[in-house]
Amino acid sequence: MTTGKINVSVENIFPLIKKFLYSDHEIFLRELISNGTDATLKLKHLTNIGEAKVEYGNPIIEVKVDKEGKKLHIIDQGIGMTAEEVEKYINQLAFSGAEEFLEKYKDTAKDSGIIGHFGLGFYSAFMVASKVELITKSYKDEPAAHWTCDGSPEFTLEPADKTERGTEIILHIAEDSLDFLEESKIKELLNKYNKFMPIPIKFGTKTETLPKPEDAPEDYKAETVEVDNFINNPNPAWTKQPTELADEDYKTFYHELYPMQFEEPLFHIHLNVDYPFNLTGILYFPKLGGDLQIQKDKIQLYQNQVYVTDNVEGIVPEFLMMLRGVVDSPDIPLNVSRSGLQADGAVKKISNYITRKVADKLKSLFTENREDFEAKWNDIKIVLEYGMLSEDKFYEKAGAFVLYPTVDNKFYTLEELKENLKDKQTDKDGKLVVLYAGNKEAQHSYIEIAQEKGYEVLLLDSPIISHLIQKIEGDNREITFVRVDSDHIDNLIKKEENTISKLSDEEKEGLKTVLEAIVPKQTYTVQLESMDSQAAPFIITQPEFMRRMKEMSQSGGGGMFGMGNMPEMYNLVVNTNSPLATAILNTEDKSSQEHLVKQALDLAKLSQNLLKGEALTAFVKRSFEMIK
């Protein structure tokens, strides 16, 4: 038996390991199973090239809980080690790797954004164990070795009587970590970190019911059998070629990833590239609707089928963080901070590739089945609109598939919009005016007036639409977007012809004086317009520029500073050709005149959904009195 001292320059490394990785205690299991997986895959490689003259067979990794003995066993059937290799890899290399890692990060806060602790590997066992044993037998014809260490720098190394190839690690679980002896806890961790590891992982057994024989009697009792319980799928969908998978396989895998998700994904994007970096994965578009506050952190990052994190910020472009799925890449550095990650060249390339791949897939879906794409538009638009705002590369490609729906459920691309609207909606200055509504119900009367003129009205109701149309206008100087309730229709699309006013300038001045004395100045600006006598007498509008800047300020990232908190300001457009305008002007009784103005203003407010609370109650009461 050999005893020795591990060369430690950091003063007793084990308390440091425990302290530093405290918040990530559970990763020890991922690390040890990853090591077992590596050892098994190395053996596969050596047998394939003829260097290891042994039978590879069907190796597995087994995890066993010994609750009474307070031990946890991790057993592999991989390459194994000789005593000399244990001395080299465990006492020297693995330890110096752990020591170097801690030396570098021990002063950093435990949540500093280091994503994973690969490389700490074996020594992460001391986060939960007071003593660790390693019993290993190499594929080479040499005796087995038994290494023991109790968390001090002392170790023992002696021959062992193990006859089967591979390594068994026995963790003597420390008193403060006894929850790792609970089967439910280990099952949860295996499910989280090792669900898709490439080597089958056995954890206990399960009961299976045997199929009923064809000639079974009526009173036949189903037979059961105990079988090994394998917790992982070693060949998940993302490791296969897209040509090997049908739509159904992608859906099955989605439910494997998200067992509690009952809705089907709308479509998927298979990522598969091996140059200039290695990346595989599948991204799914779930039904999203128009809410920006959708739960993020649903995409899982793997490294060679080992789960790392569900925080993929910096790797997956921000606008795609609302998607779901898996990204697997050995080229993503796992021991760097978030800011370092975003500056990493390989990571930037990966992020750009994902953006391009998503854009190409959307374009092909749109081209292949436009009808289906249109049907799904409202469930995906928020991601695409956000992508146009945040990623220039995506914005460049988006013109080919981003849609602009009308209130009547017609869908146009931007180019189609220009083509279809130019004849009717170009104003006298040659600018194409695109009318849109933010809410079909609330702005119904304005939509109807526009449609009566033969104009098309879009329905743009995303929370970020003001930002997006600002960007589109900046890139398309010949287009202007205006919400349908931002002015009277004849002012929105100004043509040459002007309606003549029935009132003289003097009468108009008199009318304006009357109105301004009654209408609240702090909320409404009175605007007199000569319109068709059949048009509404009073119309409330909200200037496009002011409203848009306010919305942009409220949703962040743009708009004029502080405008989000400004009180609402409206225009009160009064039709001077309406009989009501004449009636107000000619009413000599001041109280009757005031009554007419207030009633008309309330009706206009009602049509814009602005009449609420006490004012609405008073209006209803007043209206009932009028029809007594």
PDB file of N, CA, C and O in Angstrom, residues 296 312-323 351 355 383 386-387 390-391:
ATOM      1  N   LYS A 296     -38.563  33.306 -20.067  1.00  0.00           N
ATOM      2  CA  LYS A 296     -37.349  32.982 -20.834  1.00  0.00           C
ATOM      3  C   LYS A 296     -36.684  31.771 -20.183  1.00  0.00           C
ATOM      4  O   LYS A 296     -37.291  31.085 -19.393  1.00  0.00           O
ATOM      5  N   VAL A 312     -28.951  30.856 -21.607  1.00  0.00           N
ATOM      6  CA  VAL A 312     -28.159  30.861 -22.845  1.00  0.00           C
ATOM      7  C   VAL A 312     -27.902  32.275 -23.360  1.00  0.00           C
ATOM      8  O   VAL A 312     -27.602  32.470 -24.527  1.00  0.00           O
ATOM      9  N   GLU A 313     -28.027  33.242 -22.473  1.00  0.00           N
ATOM     10  CA  GLU A 313     -27.816  34.638 -22.849  1.00  0.00           C
ATOM     11  C   GLU A 313     -26.422  34.820 -23.441  1.00  0.00           C
ATOM     12  O   GLU A 313     -25.442  34.344 -22.877  1.00  0.00           O
ATOM     13  N   GLY A 314     -26.344  35.498 -24.572  1.00  0.00           N
ATOM     14  CA  GLY A 314     -25.042  35.708 -25.206  1.00  0.00           C
ATOM     15  C   GLY A 314     -24.741  34.670 -26.258  1.00  0.00           C
ATOM     16  O   GLY A 314     -24.009  34.906 -27.204  1.00  0.00           O
ATOM     17  N   ILE A 315     -25.308  33.470 -26.105  1.00  0.00           N
ATOM     18  CA  ILE A 315     -25.072  32.399 -27.080  1.00  0.00           C
ATOM     19  C   ILE A 315     -26.201  32.414 -28.104  1.00  0.00           C
ATOM     20  O   ILE A 315     -25.981  32.441 -29.306  1.00  0.00           O
ATOM     21  N   VAL A 316     -27.426  32.411 -27.589  1.00  0.00           N
ATOM     22  CA  VAL A 316     -28.594  32.523 -28.462  1.00  0.00           C
ATOM     23  C   VAL A 316     -28.959  34.009 -28.517  1.00  0.00           C
ATOM     24  O   VAL A 316     -29.010  34.664 -27.483  1.00  0.00           O
ATOM     25  N   PRO A 317     -29.180  34.579 -29.714  1.00  0.00           N
ATOM     26  CA  PRO A 317     -29.542  36.000 -29.806  1.00  0.00           C
ATOM     27  C   PRO A 317     -30.729  36.314 -28.889  1.00  0.00           C
ATOM     28  O   PRO A 317     -31.637  35.487 -28.739  1.00  0.00           O
ATOM     29  N   GLU A 318     -30.715  37.500 -28.316  1.00  0.00           N
ATOM     30  CA  GLU A 318     -31.702  37.836 -27.280  1.00  0.00           C
ATOM     31  C   GLU A 318     -33.140  37.662 -27.755  1.00  0.00           C
ATOM     32  O   GLU A 318     -34.000  37.189 -27.028  1.00  0.00           O
ATOM     33  N   PHE A 319     -33.420  38.025 -29.004  1.00  0.00           N
ATOM     34  CA  PHE A 319     -34.816  37.959 -29.459  1.00  0.00           C
ATOM     35  C   PHE A 319     -35.332  36.528 -29.554  1.00  0.00           C
ATOM     36  O   PHE A 319     -36.529  36.297 -29.599  1.00  0.00           O
ATOM     37  N   LEU A 320     -34.417  35.556 -29.580  1.00  0.00           N
ATOM     38  CA  LEU A 320     -34.847  34.150 -29.664  1.00  0.00           C
ATOM     39  C   LEU A 320     -34.917  33.476 -28.294  1.00  0.00           C
ATOM     40  O   LEU A 320     -35.211  32.291 -28.198  1.00  0.00           O
ATOM     41  N   MET A 321     -34.666  34.262 -27.236  1.00  0.00           N
ATOM     42  CA  MET A 321     -34.667  33.670 -25.894  1.00  0.00           C
ATOM     43  C   MET A 321     -36.055  33.192 -25.482  1.00  0.00           C
ATOM     44  O   MET A 321     -36.209  32.469 -24.513  1.00  0.00           O
ATOM     45  N   MET A 322     -37.087  33.651 -26.216  1.00  0.00           N
ATOM     46  CA  MET A 322     -38.445  33.226 -25.879  1.00  0.00           C
ATOM     47  C   MET A 322     -38.776  31.862 -26.495  1.00  0.00           C
ATOM     48  O   MET A 322     -39.829  31.311 -26.245  1.00  0.00           O
ATOM     49  N   LEU A 323     -37.865  31.357 -27.320  1.00  0.00           N
ATOM     50  CA  LEU A 323     -38.089  30.048 -27.930  1.00  0.00           C
ATOM     51  C   LEU A 323     -37.758  28.956 -26.913  1.00  0.00           C
ATOM     52  O   LEU A 323     -37.338  29.208 -25.798  1.00  0.00           O
ATOM     53  N   SER A 351     -23.829  32.741 -32.417  1.00  0.00           N
ATOM     54  CA  SER A 351     -25.019  33.582 -32.310  1.00  0.00           C
ATOM     55  C   SER A 351     -25.469  34.062 -33.695  1.00  0.00           C
ATOM     56  O   SER A 351     -26.662  34.021 -34.023  1.00  0.00           O
ATOM     57  N   THR A 355     -29.020  33.165 -35.773  1.00  0.00           N
ATOM     58  CA  THR A 355     -29.878  34.214 -36.353  1.00  0.00           C
ATOM     59  C   THR A 355     -30.150  33.923 -37.822  1.00  0.00           C
ATOM     60  O   THR A 355     -31.295  33.972 -38.289  1.00  0.00           O
ATOM     61  N   VAL A 383     -41.729  37.722 -31.533  1.00  0.00           N
ATOM     62  CA  VAL A 383     -40.308  37.338 -31.639  1.00  0.00           C
ATOM     63  C   VAL A 383     -39.684  37.982 -32.863  1.00  0.00           C
ATOM     64  O   VAL A 383     -38.589  38.536 -32.819  1.00  0.00           O
ATOM     65  N   TYR A 386     -39.398  41.801 -32.546  1.00  0.00           N
ATOM     66  CA  TYR A 386     -38.308  42.102 -31.619  1.00  0.00           C
ATOM     67  C   TYR A 386     -36.961  41.859 -32.307  1.00  0.00           C
ATOM     68  O   TYR A 386     -36.007  42.627 -32.144  1.00  0.00           O
ATOM     69  N   GLY A 387     -36.898  40.795 -33.108  1.00  0.00           N
ATOM     70  CA  GLY A 387     -35.677  40.475 -33.859  1.00  0.00           C
ATOM     71  C   GLY A 387     -35.309  41.574 -34.837  1.00  0.00           C
ATOM     72  O   GLY A 387     -34.136  41.934 -34.986  1.00  0.00           O
ATOM     73  N   SER A 390     -33.749  44.358 -32.818  1.00  0.00           N
ATOM     74  CA  SER A 390     -32.515  44.143 -32.051  1.00  0.00           C
ATOM     75  C   SER A 390     -31.353  43.558 -32.855  1.00  0.00           C
ATOM     76  O   SER A 390     -30.217  43.633 -32.424  1.00  0.00           O
ATOM     77  N   GLU A 391     -31.638  42.942 -34.014  1.00  0.00           N
ATOM     78  CA  GLU A 391     -30.561  42.296 -34.777  1.00  0.00           C
ATOM     79  C   GLU A 391     -30.577  42.788 -36.218  1.00  0.00           C
ATOM     80  O   GLU A 391     -31.477  42.440 -36.988  1.00  0.00           O
TER      81      GLU A 391
END
